[in-house]
PDB file of N, CA and C in Angstrom:
ATOM      1  N   MET A 227      26.505 -29.239  14.403  1.00  0.00           N
ATOM      2  CA  MET A 227      25.566 -29.803  13.471  1.00  0.00           C
ATOM      3  C   MET A 227      24.238 -29.072  13.612  1.00  0.00           C
ATOM      4  N   ALA A 228      23.610 -28.809  12.504  1.00  0.00           N
ATOM      5  CA  ALA A 228      22.353 -28.065  12.492  1.00  0.00           C
ATOM      6  C   ALA A 228      21.180 -28.982  12.791  1.00  0.00           C
ATOM      7  N   ILE A 229      20.172 -28.398  13.386  1.00  0.00           N
ATOM      8  CA  ILE A 229      18.882 -29.054  13.582  1.00  0.00           C
ATOM      9  C   ILE A 229      17.897 -28.321  12.689  1.00  0.00           C
ATOM     10  N   VAL A 230      17.122 -29.067  11.905  1.00  0.00           N
ATOM     11  CA  VAL A 230      16.152 -28.463  11.002  1.00  0.00           C
ATOM     12  C   VAL A 230      14.760 -28.833  11.473  1.00  0.00           C
ATOM     13  N   LYS A 231      13.899 -27.836  11.552  1.00  0.00           N
ATOM     14  CA  LYS A 231      12.525 -28.052  12.006  1.00  0.00           C
ATOM     15  C   LYS A 231      11.573 -27.360  11.037  1.00  0.00           C
ATOM     16  N   PHE A 232      10.564 -28.086  10.615  1.00  0.00           N
ATOM     17  CA  PHE A 232       9.505 -27.494   9.814  1.00  0.00           C
ATOM     18  C   PHE A 232       8.430 -27.053  10.800  1.00  0.00           C
ATOM     19  N   ALA A 233       8.363 -25.764  11.052  1.00  0.00           N
ATOM     20  CA  ALA A 233       7.436 -25.225  12.044  1.00  0.00           C
ATOM     21  C   ALA A 233       6.054 -25.076  11.436  1.00  0.00           C
ATOM     22  N   PRO A 234       5.019 -25.305  12.237  1.00  0.00           N
ATOM     23  CA  PRO A 234       3.660 -25.106  11.715  1.00  0.00           C
ATOM     24  C   PRO A 234       3.480 -23.659  11.252  1.00  0.00           C
ATOM     25  N   ALA A 235       2.883 -23.496  10.096  1.00  0.00           N
ATOM     26  CA  ALA A 235       2.647 -22.165   9.536  1.00  0.00           C
ATOM     27  C   ALA A 235       1.265 -21.709   9.962  1.00  0.00           C
ATOM     28  N   GLY A 236       1.145 -21.327  11.221  1.00  0.00           N
ATOM     29  CA  GLY A 236      -0.161 -21.000  11.764  1.00  0.00           C
ATOM     30  C   GLY A 236      -0.553 -19.540  11.645  1.00  0.00           C
ATOM     31  N   SER A 237       0.415 -18.677  11.460  1.00  0.00           N
ATOM     32  CA  SER A 237       0.081 -17.256  11.384  1.00  0.00           C
ATOM     33  C   SER A 237      -0.130 -16.833   9.938  1.00  0.00           C
ATOM     34  N   PRO A 238      -0.827 -15.720   9.749  1.00  0.00           N
ATOM     35  CA  PRO A 238      -1.042 -15.233   8.376  1.00  0.00           C
ATOM     36  C   PRO A 238       0.284 -14.910   7.684  1.00  0.00           C
ATOM     37  N   LEU A 239       0.255 -14.942   6.383  1.00  0.00           N
ATOM     38  CA  LEU A 239       1.446 -14.726   5.574  1.00  0.00           C
ATOM     39  C   LEU A 239       2.155 -13.414   5.916  1.00  0.00           C
ATOM     40  N   ASN A 240       1.395 -12.340   6.100  1.00  0.00           N
ATOM     41  CA  ASN A 240       2.049 -11.056   6.380  1.00  0.00           C
ATOM     42  C   ASN A 240       2.793 -11.057   7.715  1.00  0.00           C
ATOM     43  N   ASN A 241       2.365 -11.855   8.691  1.00  0.00           N
ATOM     44  CA  ASN A 241       3.030 -11.876   9.995  1.00  0.00           C
ATOM     45  C   ASN A 241       4.399 -12.547   9.941  1.00  0.00           C
ATOM     46  N   ILE A 242       4.556 -13.551   9.095  1.00  0.00           N
ATOM     47  CA  ILE A 242       5.812 -14.287   9.081  1.00  0.00           C
ATOM     48  C   ILE A 242       6.966 -13.420   8.584  1.00  0.00           C
ATOM     49  N   PHE A 243       6.722 -12.579   7.608  1.00  0.00           N
ATOM     50  CA  PHE A 243       7.806 -11.728   7.106  1.00  0.00           C
ATOM     51  C   PHE A 243       8.197 -10.684   8.141  1.00  0.00           C
ATOM     52  N   ASP A 244       7.220 -10.126   8.846  1.00  0.00           N
ATOM     53  CA  ASP A 244       7.530  -9.189   9.927  1.00  0.00           C
ATOM     54  C   ASP A 244       8.391  -9.867  10.981  1.00  0.00           C
ATOM     55  N   TYR A 245       8.086 -11.134  11.262  1.00  0.00           N
ATOM     56  CA  TYR A 245       8.823 -11.872  12.296  1.00  0.00           C
ATOM     57  C   TYR A 245      10.251 -12.194  11.851  1.00  0.00           C
ATOM     58  N   VAL A 246      10.421 -12.791  10.681  1.00  0.00           N
ATOM     59  CA  VAL A 246      11.753 -13.252  10.294  1.00  0.00           C
ATOM     60  C   VAL A 246      12.696 -12.109   9.928  1.00  0.00           C
ATOM     61  N   MET A 247      12.154 -10.979   9.496  1.00  0.00           N
ATOM     62  CA  MET A 247      13.019  -9.879   9.064  1.00  0.00           C
ATOM     63  C   MET A 247      13.098  -8.732  10.067  1.00  0.00           C
ATOM     64  N   ARG A 248      12.653  -8.947  11.292  1.00  0.00           N
ATOM     65  CA  ARG A 248      12.644  -7.857  12.272  1.00  0.00           C
ATOM     66  C   ARG A 248      14.067  -7.418  12.638  1.00  0.00           C
ATOM     67  N   ASP A 249      14.224  -6.113  12.811  1.00  0.00           N
ATOM     68  CA  ASP A 249      15.537  -5.511  13.027  1.00  0.00           C
ATOM     69  C   ASP A 249      16.256  -6.030  14.268  1.00  0.00           C
ATOM     70  N   GLU A 250      15.529  -6.336  15.330  1.00  0.00           N
ATOM     71  CA  GLU A 250      16.186  -6.771  16.568  1.00  0.00           C
ATOM     72  C   GLU A 250      16.722  -8.202  16.486  1.00  0.00           C
ATOM     73  N   ALA A 251      16.391  -8.932  15.417  1.00  0.00           N
ATOM     74  CA  ALA A 251      16.835 -10.316  15.292  1.00  0.00           C
ATOM     75  C   ALA A 251      17.908 -10.521  14.228  1.00  0.00           C
ATOM     76  N   THR A 252      17.960  -9.645  13.242  1.00  0.00           N
ATOM     77  CA  THR A 252      18.872  -9.864  12.124  1.00  0.00           C
ATOM     78  C   THR A 252      19.395  -8.535  11.588  1.00  0.00           C
ATOM     79  N   GLU A 253      20.195  -8.613  10.557  1.00  0.00           N
ATOM     80  CA  GLU A 253      20.717  -7.436   9.867  1.00  0.00           C
ATOM     81  C   GLU A 253      20.345  -7.561   8.395  1.00  0.00           C
ATOM     82  N   SER A 254      20.246  -6.460   7.706  1.00  0.00           N
ATOM     83  CA  SER A 254      19.812  -6.501   6.302  1.00  0.00           C
ATOM     84  C   SER A 254      20.729  -7.368   5.441  1.00  0.00           C
ATOM     85  N   LYS A 255      22.025  -7.417   5.754  1.00  0.00           N
ATOM     86  CA  LYS A 255      22.940  -8.245   4.957  1.00  0.00           C
ATOM     87  C   LYS A 255      22.711  -9.740   5.179  1.00  0.00           C
ATOM     88  N   LEU A 256      21.917 -10.090   6.197  1.00  0.00           N
ATOM     89  CA  LEU A 256      21.628 -11.491   6.501  1.00  0.00           C
ATOM     90  C   LEU A 256      20.205 -11.863   6.126  1.00  0.00           C
ATOM     91  N   VAL A 257      19.615 -11.113   5.210  1.00  0.00           N
ATOM     92  CA  VAL A 257      18.276 -11.407   4.684  1.00  0.00           C
ATOM     93  C   VAL A 257      18.384 -11.452   3.173  1.00  0.00           C
ATOM     94  N   SER A 258      17.981 -12.581   2.597  1.00  0.00           N
ATOM     95  CA  SER A 258      18.076 -12.762   1.144  1.00  0.00           C
ATOM     96  C   SER A 258      16.790 -13.354   0.607  1.00  0.00           C
ATOM     97  N   GLY A 259      16.556 -13.109  -0.660  1.00  0.00           N
ATOM     98  CA  GLY A 259      15.415 -13.706  -1.335  1.00  0.00           C
ATOM     99  C   GLY A 259      15.876 -14.630  -2.439  1.00  0.00           C
ATOM    100  N   VAL A 260      15.168 -15.730  -2.598  1.00  0.00           N
ATOM    101  CA  VAL A 260      15.392 -16.659  -3.699  1.00  0.00           C
ATOM    102  C   VAL A 260      14.117 -16.631  -4.527  1.00  0.00           C
ATOM    103  N   ASN A 261      14.219 -16.229  -5.774  1.00  0.00           N
ATOM    104  CA  ASN A 261      13.066 -16.056  -6.665  1.00  0.00           C
ATOM    105  C   ASN A 261      12.092 -14.992  -6.159  1.00  0.00           C
ATOM    106  N   CYS A 262      12.591 -14.107  -5.330  1.00  0.00           N
ATOM    107  CA  CYS A 262      11.805 -12.966  -4.850  1.00  0.00           C
ATOM    108  C   CYS A 262      12.758 -11.979  -4.189  1.00  0.00           C
ATOM    109  N   SER A 263      12.280 -10.783  -3.954  1.00  0.00           N
ATOM    110  CA  SER A 263      13.043  -9.773  -3.241  1.00  0.00           C
ATOM    111  C   SER A 263      12.525  -9.718  -1.805  1.00  0.00           C
ATOM    112  N   PRO A 264      13.388  -9.736  -0.801  1.00  0.00           N
ATOM    113  CA  PRO A 264      12.899  -9.693   0.576  1.00  0.00           C
ATOM    114  C   PRO A 264      12.006  -8.472   0.849  1.00  0.00           C
ATOM    115  N   GLU A 265      12.336  -7.352   0.226  1.00  0.00           N
ATOM    116  CA  GLU A 265      11.576  -6.123   0.465  1.00  0.00           C
ATOM    117  C   GLU A 265      10.141  -6.212  -0.029  1.00  0.00           C
ATOM    118  N   SER A 266       9.904  -6.994  -1.060  1.00  0.00           N
ATOM    119  CA  SER A 266       8.555  -7.096  -1.622  1.00  0.00           C
ATOM    120  C   SER A 266       8.034  -8.536  -1.611  1.00  0.00           C
ATOM    121  N   ALA A 267       8.631  -9.385  -0.780  1.00  0.00           N
ATOM    122  CA  ALA A 267       8.283 -10.814  -0.770  1.00  0.00           C
ATOM    123  C   ALA A 267       6.804 -11.052  -0.494  1.00  0.00           C
ATOM    124  N   LEU A 268       6.224 -10.320   0.428  1.00  0.00           N
ATOM    125  CA  LEU A 268       4.804 -10.529   0.736  1.00  0.00           C
ATOM    126  C   LEU A 268       3.949 -10.326  -0.504  1.00  0.00           C
ATOM    127  N   ASP A 269       4.148  -9.220  -1.203  1.00  0.00           N
ATOM    128  CA  ASP A 269       3.378  -8.961  -2.424  1.00  0.00           C
ATOM    129  C   ASP A 269       3.669 -10.002  -3.504  1.00  0.00           C
ATOM    130  N   GLU A 270       4.921 -10.405  -3.613  1.00  0.00           N
ATOM    131  CA  GLU A 270       5.287 -11.396  -4.623  1.00  0.00           C
ATOM    132  C   GLU A 270       4.673 -12.761  -4.315  1.00  0.00           C
ATOM    133  N   PHE A 271       4.713 -13.182  -3.053  1.00  0.00           N
ATOM    134  CA  PHE A 271       4.091 -14.452  -2.672  1.00  0.00           C
ATOM    135  C   PHE A 271       2.598 -14.404  -3.000  1.00  0.00           C
ATOM    136  N   ARG A 272       1.956 -13.313  -2.618  1.00  0.00           N
ATOM    137  CA  ARG A 272       0.508 -13.186  -2.864  1.00  0.00           C
ATOM    138  C   ARG A 272       0.189 -13.190  -4.354  1.00  0.00           C
ATOM    139  N   PHE A 273       0.998 -12.495  -5.148  1.00  0.00           N
ATOM    140  CA  PHE A 273       0.777 -12.440  -6.591  1.00  0.00           C
ATOM    141  C   PHE A 273       0.847 -13.841  -7.208  1.00  0.00           C
ATOM    142  N   VAL A 274       1.873 -14.595  -6.854  1.00  0.00           N
ATOM    143  CA  VAL A 274       2.044 -15.933  -7.416  1.00  0.00           C
ATOM    144  C   VAL A 274       0.902 -16.847  -6.986  1.00  0.00           C
ATOM    145  N   LYS A 275       0.503 -16.751  -5.724  1.00  0.00           N
ATOM    146  CA  LYS A 275      -0.613 -17.576  -5.252  1.00  0.00           C
ATOM    147  C   LYS A 275      -1.894 -17.262  -6.024  1.00  0.00           C
ATOM    148  N   LYS A 276      -2.141 -15.973  -6.238  1.00  0.00           N
ATOM    149  CA  LYS A 276      -3.334 -15.590  -6.987  1.00  0.00           C
ATOM    150  C   LYS A 276      -3.224 -16.031  -8.446  1.00  0.00           C
ATOM    151  N   ARG A 277      -2.082 -15.833  -9.042  1.00  0.00           N
ATOM    152  CA  ARG A 277      -1.860 -16.163 -10.451  1.00  0.00           C
ATOM    153  C   ARG A 277      -2.114 -17.638 -10.736  1.00  0.00           C
ATOM    154  N   PHE A 278      -1.720 -18.498  -9.787  1.00  0.00           N
ATOM    155  CA  PHE A 278      -1.857 -19.931  -9.992  1.00  0.00           C
ATOM    156  C   PHE A 278      -3.012 -20.538  -9.191  1.00  0.00           C
ATOM    157  N   HIS A 279      -3.914 -19.672  -8.731  1.00  0.00           N
ATOM    158  CA  HIS A 279      -5.132 -20.112  -8.033  1.00  0.00           C
ATOM    159  C   HIS A 279      -4.803 -21.016  -6.842  1.00  0.00           C
ATOM    160  N   LYS A 280      -3.834 -20.577  -6.033  1.00  0.00           N
ATOM    161  CA  LYS A 280      -3.403 -21.335  -4.854  1.00  0.00           C
ATOM    162  C   LYS A 280      -3.635 -20.526  -3.573  1.00  0.00           C
ATOM    163  N   GLU A 281      -4.732 -19.803  -3.538  1.00  0.00           N
ATOM    164  CA  GLU A 281      -4.983 -18.917  -2.399  1.00  0.00           C
ATOM    165  C   GLU A 281      -5.580 -19.642  -1.201  1.00  0.00           C
ATOM    166  N   ASP A 282      -6.041 -20.879  -1.398  1.00  0.00           N
ATOM    167  CA  ASP A 282      -6.576 -21.657  -0.292  1.00  0.00           C
ATOM    168  C   ASP A 282      -5.494 -22.594   0.233  1.00  0.00           C
ATOM    169  N   GLY A 283      -5.710 -23.094   1.433  1.00  0.00           N
ATOM    170  CA  GLY A 283      -4.767 -24.056   1.996  1.00  0.00           C
ATOM    171  C   GLY A 283      -3.555 -23.377   2.601  1.00  0.00           C
ATOM    172  N   ARG A 284      -2.480 -24.119   2.708  1.00  0.00           N
ATOM    173  CA  ARG A 284      -1.254 -23.621   3.344  1.00  0.00           C
ATOM    174  C   ARG A 284      -0.662 -22.489   2.512  1.00  0.00           C
ATOM    175  N   SER A 285      -0.339 -21.394   3.194  1.00  0.00           N
ATOM    176  CA  SER A 285       0.221 -20.230   2.504  1.00  0.00           C
ATOM    177  C   SER A 285       1.727 -20.300   2.350  1.00  0.00           C
ATOM    178  N   TYR A 286       2.388 -20.977   3.288  1.00  0.00           N
ATOM    179  CA  TYR A 286       3.845 -21.026   3.277  1.00  0.00           C
ATOM    180  C   TYR A 286       4.316 -22.128   4.210  1.00  0.00           C
ATOM    181  N   TYR A 287       5.585 -22.452   4.112  1.00  0.00           N
ATOM    182  CA  TYR A 287       6.252 -23.330   5.064  1.00  0.00           C
ATOM    183  C   TYR A 287       7.295 -22.488   5.788  1.00  0.00           C
ATOM    184  N   HIS A 288       7.351 -22.629   7.092  1.00  0.00           N
ATOM    185  CA  HIS A 288       8.336 -21.928   7.908  1.00  0.00           C
ATOM    186  C   HIS A 288       9.352 -22.977   8.351  1.00  0.00           C
ATOM    187  N   ILE A 289      10.556 -22.857   7.839  1.00  0.00           N
ATOM    188  CA  ILE A 289      11.612 -23.830   8.128  1.00  0.00           C
ATOM    189  C   ILE A 289      12.664 -23.148   8.991  1.00  0.00           C
ATOM    190  N   VAL A 290      13.001 -23.767  10.117  1.00  0.00           N
ATOM    191  CA  VAL A 290      13.996 -23.211  11.035  1.00  0.00           C
ATOM    192  C   VAL A 290      15.199 -24.145  11.052  1.00  0.00           C
ATOM    193  N   GLN A 291      16.364 -23.603  10.777  1.00  0.00           N
ATOM    194  CA  GLN A 291      17.612 -24.353  10.848  1.00  0.00           C
ATOM    195  C   GLN A 291      18.448 -23.714  11.955  1.00  0.00           C
ATOM    196  N   SER A 292      18.691 -24.447  13.022  1.00  0.00           N
ATOM    197  CA  SER A 292      19.419 -23.906  14.181  1.00  0.00           C
ATOM    198  C   SER A 292      20.797 -24.534  14.280  1.00  0.00           C
ATOM    199  N   PHE A 293      21.771 -23.698  14.553  1.00  0.00           N
ATOM    200  CA  PHE A 293      23.146 -24.147  14.716  1.00  0.00           C
ATOM    201  C   PHE A 293      23.553 -24.010  16.178  1.00  0.00           C
ATOM    202  N   SER A 294      24.304 -24.964  16.660  1.00  0.00           N
ATOM    203  CA  SER A 294      24.816 -24.934  18.025  1.00  0.00           C
ATOM    204  C   SER A 294      25.934 -23.898  18.130  1.00  0.00           C
ATOM    205  N   PRO A 295      26.080 -23.268  19.301  1.00  0.00           N
ATOM    206  CA  PRO A 295      27.234 -22.371  19.493  1.00  0.00           C
ATOM    207  C   PRO A 295      28.558 -23.123  19.316  1.00  0.00           C
ATOM    208  N   ASP A 296      28.553 -24.433  19.542  1.00  0.00           N
ATOM    209  CA  ASP A 296      29.757 -25.242  19.368  1.00  0.00           C
ATOM    210  C   ASP A 296      30.160 -25.384  17.899  1.00  0.00           C
ATOM    211  N   ASP A 297      29.249 -25.065  16.971  1.00  0.00           N
ATOM    212  CA  ASP A 297      29.563 -25.159  15.545  1.00  0.00           C
ATOM    213  C   ASP A 297      30.567 -24.095  15.113  1.00  0.00           C
ATOM    214  N   ASP A 298      30.717 -23.059  15.914  1.00  0.00           N
ATOM    215  CA  ASP A 298      31.699 -22.000  15.648  1.00  0.00           C
ATOM    216  C   ASP A 298      31.562 -21.424  14.241  1.00  0.00           C
ATOM    217  N   LEU A 299      30.330 -21.047  13.889  1.00  0.00           N
ATOM    218  CA  LEU A 299      30.049 -20.445  12.588  1.00  0.00           C
ATOM    219  C   LEU A 299      29.872 -18.941  12.730  1.00  0.00           C
ATOM    220  N   THR A 300      30.261 -18.226  11.723  1.00  0.00           N
ATOM    221  CA  THR A 300      29.924 -16.807  11.677  1.00  0.00           C
ATOM    222  C   THR A 300      28.485 -16.700  11.158  1.00  0.00           C
ATOM    223  N   PRO A 301      27.795 -15.610  11.441  1.00  0.00           N
ATOM    224  CA  PRO A 301      26.457 -15.430  10.873  1.00  0.00           C
ATOM    225  C   PRO A 301      26.473 -15.474   9.343  1.00  0.00           C
ATOM    226  N   GLU A 302      27.524 -14.957   8.734  1.00  0.00           N
ATOM    227  CA  GLU A 302      27.620 -14.951   7.275  1.00  0.00           C
ATOM    228  C   GLU A 302      27.732 -16.373   6.718  1.00  0.00           C
ATOM    229  N   THR A 303      28.507 -17.217   7.373  1.00  0.00           N
ATOM    230  CA  THR A 303      28.639 -18.615   6.936  1.00  0.00           C
ATOM    231  C   THR A 303      27.315 -19.347   7.123  1.00  0.00           C
ATOM    232  N   ALA A 304      26.653 -19.116   8.244  1.00  0.00           N
ATOM    233  CA  ALA A 304      25.345 -19.739   8.484  1.00  0.00           C
ATOM    234  C   ALA A 304      24.346 -19.299   7.414  1.00  0.00           C
ATOM    235  N   HIS A 305      24.416 -18.037   7.028  1.00  0.00           N
ATOM    236  CA  HIS A 305      23.515 -17.526   5.995  1.00  0.00           C
ATOM    237  C   HIS A 305      23.772 -18.222   4.653  1.00  0.00           C
ATOM    238  N   GLU A 306      25.035 -18.413   4.306  1.00  0.00           N
ATOM    239  CA  GLU A 306      25.377 -19.130   3.074  1.00  0.00           C
ATOM    240  C   GLU A 306      24.839 -20.561   3.112  1.00  0.00           C
ATOM    241  N   ILE A 307      24.918 -21.206   4.271  1.00  0.00           N
ATOM    242  CA  ILE A 307      24.381 -22.556   4.422  1.00  0.00           C
ATOM    243  C   ILE A 307      22.867 -22.529   4.204  1.00  0.00           C
ATOM    244  N   GLY A 308      22.193 -21.501   4.744  1.00  0.00           N
ATOM    245  CA  GLY A 308      20.753 -21.364   4.549  1.00  0.00           C
ATOM    246  C   GLY A 308      20.391 -21.191   3.081  1.00  0.00           C
ATOM    247  N   LEU A 309      21.184 -20.426   2.359  1.00  0.00           N
ATOM    248  CA  LEU A 309      20.936 -20.239   0.927  1.00  0.00           C
ATOM    249  C   LEU A 309      21.151 -21.540   0.150  1.00  0.00           C
ATOM    250  N   LYS A 310      22.154 -22.312   0.548  1.00  0.00           N
ATOM    251  CA  LYS A 310      22.377 -23.608  -0.107  1.00  0.00           C
ATOM    252  C   LYS A 310      21.235 -24.574   0.220  1.00  0.00           C
ATOM    253  N   PHE A 311      20.724 -24.518   1.437  1.00  0.00           N
ATOM    254  CA  PHE A 311      19.579 -25.351   1.823  1.00  0.00           C
ATOM    255  C   PHE A 311      18.360 -24.994   0.972  1.00  0.00           C
ATOM    256  N   ALA A 312      18.197 -23.729   0.668  1.00  0.00           N
ATOM    257  CA  ALA A 312      17.073 -23.281  -0.165  1.00  0.00           C
ATOM    258  C   ALA A 312      17.136 -23.893  -1.561  1.00  0.00           C
ATOM    259  N   ASP A 313      18.338 -24.275  -2.009  1.00  0.00           N
ATOM    260  CA  ASP A 313      18.484 -24.919  -3.316  1.00  0.00           C
ATOM    261  C   ASP A 313      17.714 -26.237  -3.410  1.00  0.00           C
ATOM    262  N   TYR A 314      17.388 -26.822  -2.264  1.00  0.00           N
ATOM    263  CA  TYR A 314      16.644 -28.085  -2.254  1.00  0.00           C
ATOM    264  C   TYR A 314      15.158 -27.882  -2.580  1.00  0.00           C
ATOM    265  N   PHE A 315      14.748 -26.636  -2.768  1.00  0.00           N
ATOM    266  CA  PHE A 315      13.363 -26.314  -3.088  1.00  0.00           C
ATOM    267  C   PHE A 315      13.319 -25.490  -4.383  1.00  0.00           C
ATOM    268  N   PRO A 316      13.736 -26.086  -5.494  1.00  0.00           N
ATOM    269  CA  PRO A 316      13.822 -25.323  -6.747  1.00  0.00           C
ATOM    270  C   PRO A 316      12.454 -24.839  -7.209  1.00  0.00           C
ATOM    271  N   GLY A 317      12.454 -23.628  -7.750  1.00  0.00           N
ATOM    272  CA  GLY A 317      11.230 -23.072  -8.309  1.00  0.00           C
ATOM    273  C   GLY A 317      10.331 -22.372  -7.311  1.00  0.00           C
ATOM    274  N   PHE A 318      10.675 -22.421  -6.024  1.00  0.00           N
ATOM    275  CA  PHE A 318       9.860 -21.765  -5.003  1.00  0.00           C
ATOM    276  C   PHE A 318      10.431 -20.405  -4.641  1.00  0.00           C
ATOM    277  N   GLN A 319       9.564 -19.544  -4.142  1.00  0.00           N
ATOM    278  CA  GLN A 319      10.000 -18.266  -3.588  1.00  0.00           C
ATOM    279  C   GLN A 319      10.395 -18.531  -2.140  1.00  0.00           C
ATOM    280  N   ILE A 320      11.558 -18.033  -1.753  1.00  0.00           N
ATOM    281  CA  ILE A 320      12.052 -18.291  -0.405  1.00  0.00           C
ATOM    282  C   ILE A 320      12.708 -17.028   0.130  1.00  0.00           C
ATOM    283  N   VAL A 321      12.422 -16.720   1.388  1.00  0.00           N
ATOM    284  CA  VAL A 321      13.133 -15.671   2.102  1.00  0.00           C
ATOM    285  C   VAL A 321      13.997 -16.369   3.143  1.00  0.00           C
ATOM    286  N   VAL A 322      15.294 -16.091   3.118  1.00  0.00           N
ATOM    287  CA  VAL A 322      16.236 -16.651   4.078  1.00  0.00           C
ATOM    288  C   VAL A 322      16.686 -15.511   4.981  1.00  0.00           C
ATOM    289  N   ALA A 323      16.437 -15.663   6.268  1.00  0.00           N
ATOM    290  CA  ALA A 323      16.851 -14.648   7.239  1.00  0.00           C
ATOM    291  C   ALA A 323      17.647 -15.339   8.344  1.00  0.00           C
ATOM    292  N   THR A 324      18.819 -14.825   8.623  1.00  0.00           N
ATOM    293  CA  THR A 324      19.670 -15.393   9.665  1.00  0.00           C
ATOM    294  C   THR A 324      19.504 -14.563  10.926  1.00  0.00           C
ATOM    295  N   HIS A 325      19.035 -15.210  11.981  1.00  0.00           N
ATOM    296  CA  HIS A 325      18.846 -14.519  13.259  1.00  0.00           C
ATOM    297  C   HIS A 325      20.087 -14.692  14.124  1.00  0.00           C
ATOM    298  N   VAL A 326      20.521 -13.594  14.696  1.00  0.00           N
ATOM    299  CA  VAL A 326      21.718 -13.599  15.531  1.00  0.00           C
ATOM    300  C   VAL A 326      21.420 -13.085  16.944  1.00  0.00           C
ATOM    301  N   ASN A 327      20.154 -13.047  17.309  1.00  0.00           N
ATOM    302  CA  ASN A 327      19.770 -12.475  18.598  1.00  0.00           C
ATOM    303  C   ASN A 327      19.643 -13.516  19.708  1.00  0.00           C
ATOM    304  N   THR A 328      20.065 -14.746  19.453  1.00  0.00           N
ATOM    305  CA  THR A 328      20.021 -15.792  20.475  1.00  0.00           C
ATOM    306  C   THR A 328      21.400 -16.413  20.610  1.00  0.00           C
ATOM    307  N   ASN A 329      21.548 -17.309  21.561  1.00  0.00           N
ATOM    308  CA  ASN A 329      22.810 -18.002  21.782  1.00  0.00           C
ATOM    309  C   ASN A 329      23.225 -18.827  20.569  1.00  0.00           C
ATOM    310  N   ALA A 330      22.245 -19.393  19.883  1.00  0.00           N
ATOM    311  CA  ALA A 330      22.500 -20.201  18.692  1.00  0.00           C
ATOM    312  C   ALA A 330      22.034 -19.428  17.465  1.00  0.00           C
ATOM    313  N   ILE A 331      22.807 -19.488  16.421  1.00  0.00           N
ATOM    314  CA  ILE A 331      22.425 -18.840  15.164  1.00  0.00           C
ATOM    315  C   ILE A 331      21.276 -19.632  14.558  1.00  0.00           C
ATOM    316  N   GLN A 332      20.270 -18.941  14.071  1.00  0.00           N
ATOM    317  CA  GLN A 332      19.125 -19.599  13.447  1.00  0.00           C
ATOM    318  C   GLN A 332      18.899 -19.061  12.054  1.00  0.00           C
ATOM    319  N   GLU A 333      18.616 -19.979  11.140  1.00  0.00           N
ATOM    320  CA  GLU A 333      18.201 -19.644   9.792  1.00  0.00           C
ATOM    321  C   GLU A 333      16.697 -19.828   9.724  1.00  0.00           C
ATOM    322  N   LEU A 334      16.007 -18.862   9.231  1.00  0.00           N
ATOM    323  CA  LEU A 334      14.575 -18.979   9.078  1.00  0.00           C
ATOM    324  C   LEU A 334      14.247 -18.854   7.598  1.00  0.00           C
ATOM    325  N   LEU A 335      13.629 -19.863   7.058  1.00  0.00           N
ATOM    326  CA  LEU A 335      13.274 -19.869   5.654  1.00  0.00           C
ATOM    327  C   LEU A 335      11.762 -19.875   5.538  1.00  0.00           C
ATOM    328  N   CYS A 336      11.235 -19.027   4.711  1.00  0.00           N
ATOM    329  CA  CYS A 336       9.807 -19.010   4.411  1.00  0.00           C
ATOM    330  C   CYS A 336       9.667 -19.387   2.957  1.00  0.00           C
ATOM    331  N   LYS A 337       8.983 -20.468   2.709  1.00  0.00           N
ATOM    332  CA  LYS A 337       8.855 -20.982   1.355  1.00  0.00           C
ATOM    333  C   LYS A 337       7.408 -20.892   0.930  1.00  0.00           C
ATOM    334  N   GLY A 338       7.178 -20.184  -0.165  1.00  0.00           N
ATOM    335  CA  GLY A 338       5.820 -20.064  -0.694  1.00  0.00           C
ATOM    336  C   GLY A 338       5.466 -21.192  -1.609  1.00  0.00           C
TER     337      GLY A 338
END
């Protein structure tokens, strides 16, 4: 069973994408964008915030979904679950990155 945590978004917007998409934690096939492209997500998030005058306040939500090793999931299945979880936030830009560098598979979602 997954544990979901809404982590405080304390770092600047540009730092979160570097963190969730870093090569030592994930693979390119386990990084997806919803209403944005992972490769240009930072620019896209910033553009939308500027366009709708939302440059103040919280820049994003960092959502972590962790799976137990006992769940016996492949990283690809965990990634699909992360994409389905993103469906609960319609209309938002979201980057879903599945981390496989720990004992438990983690989904990291950044929602603008």
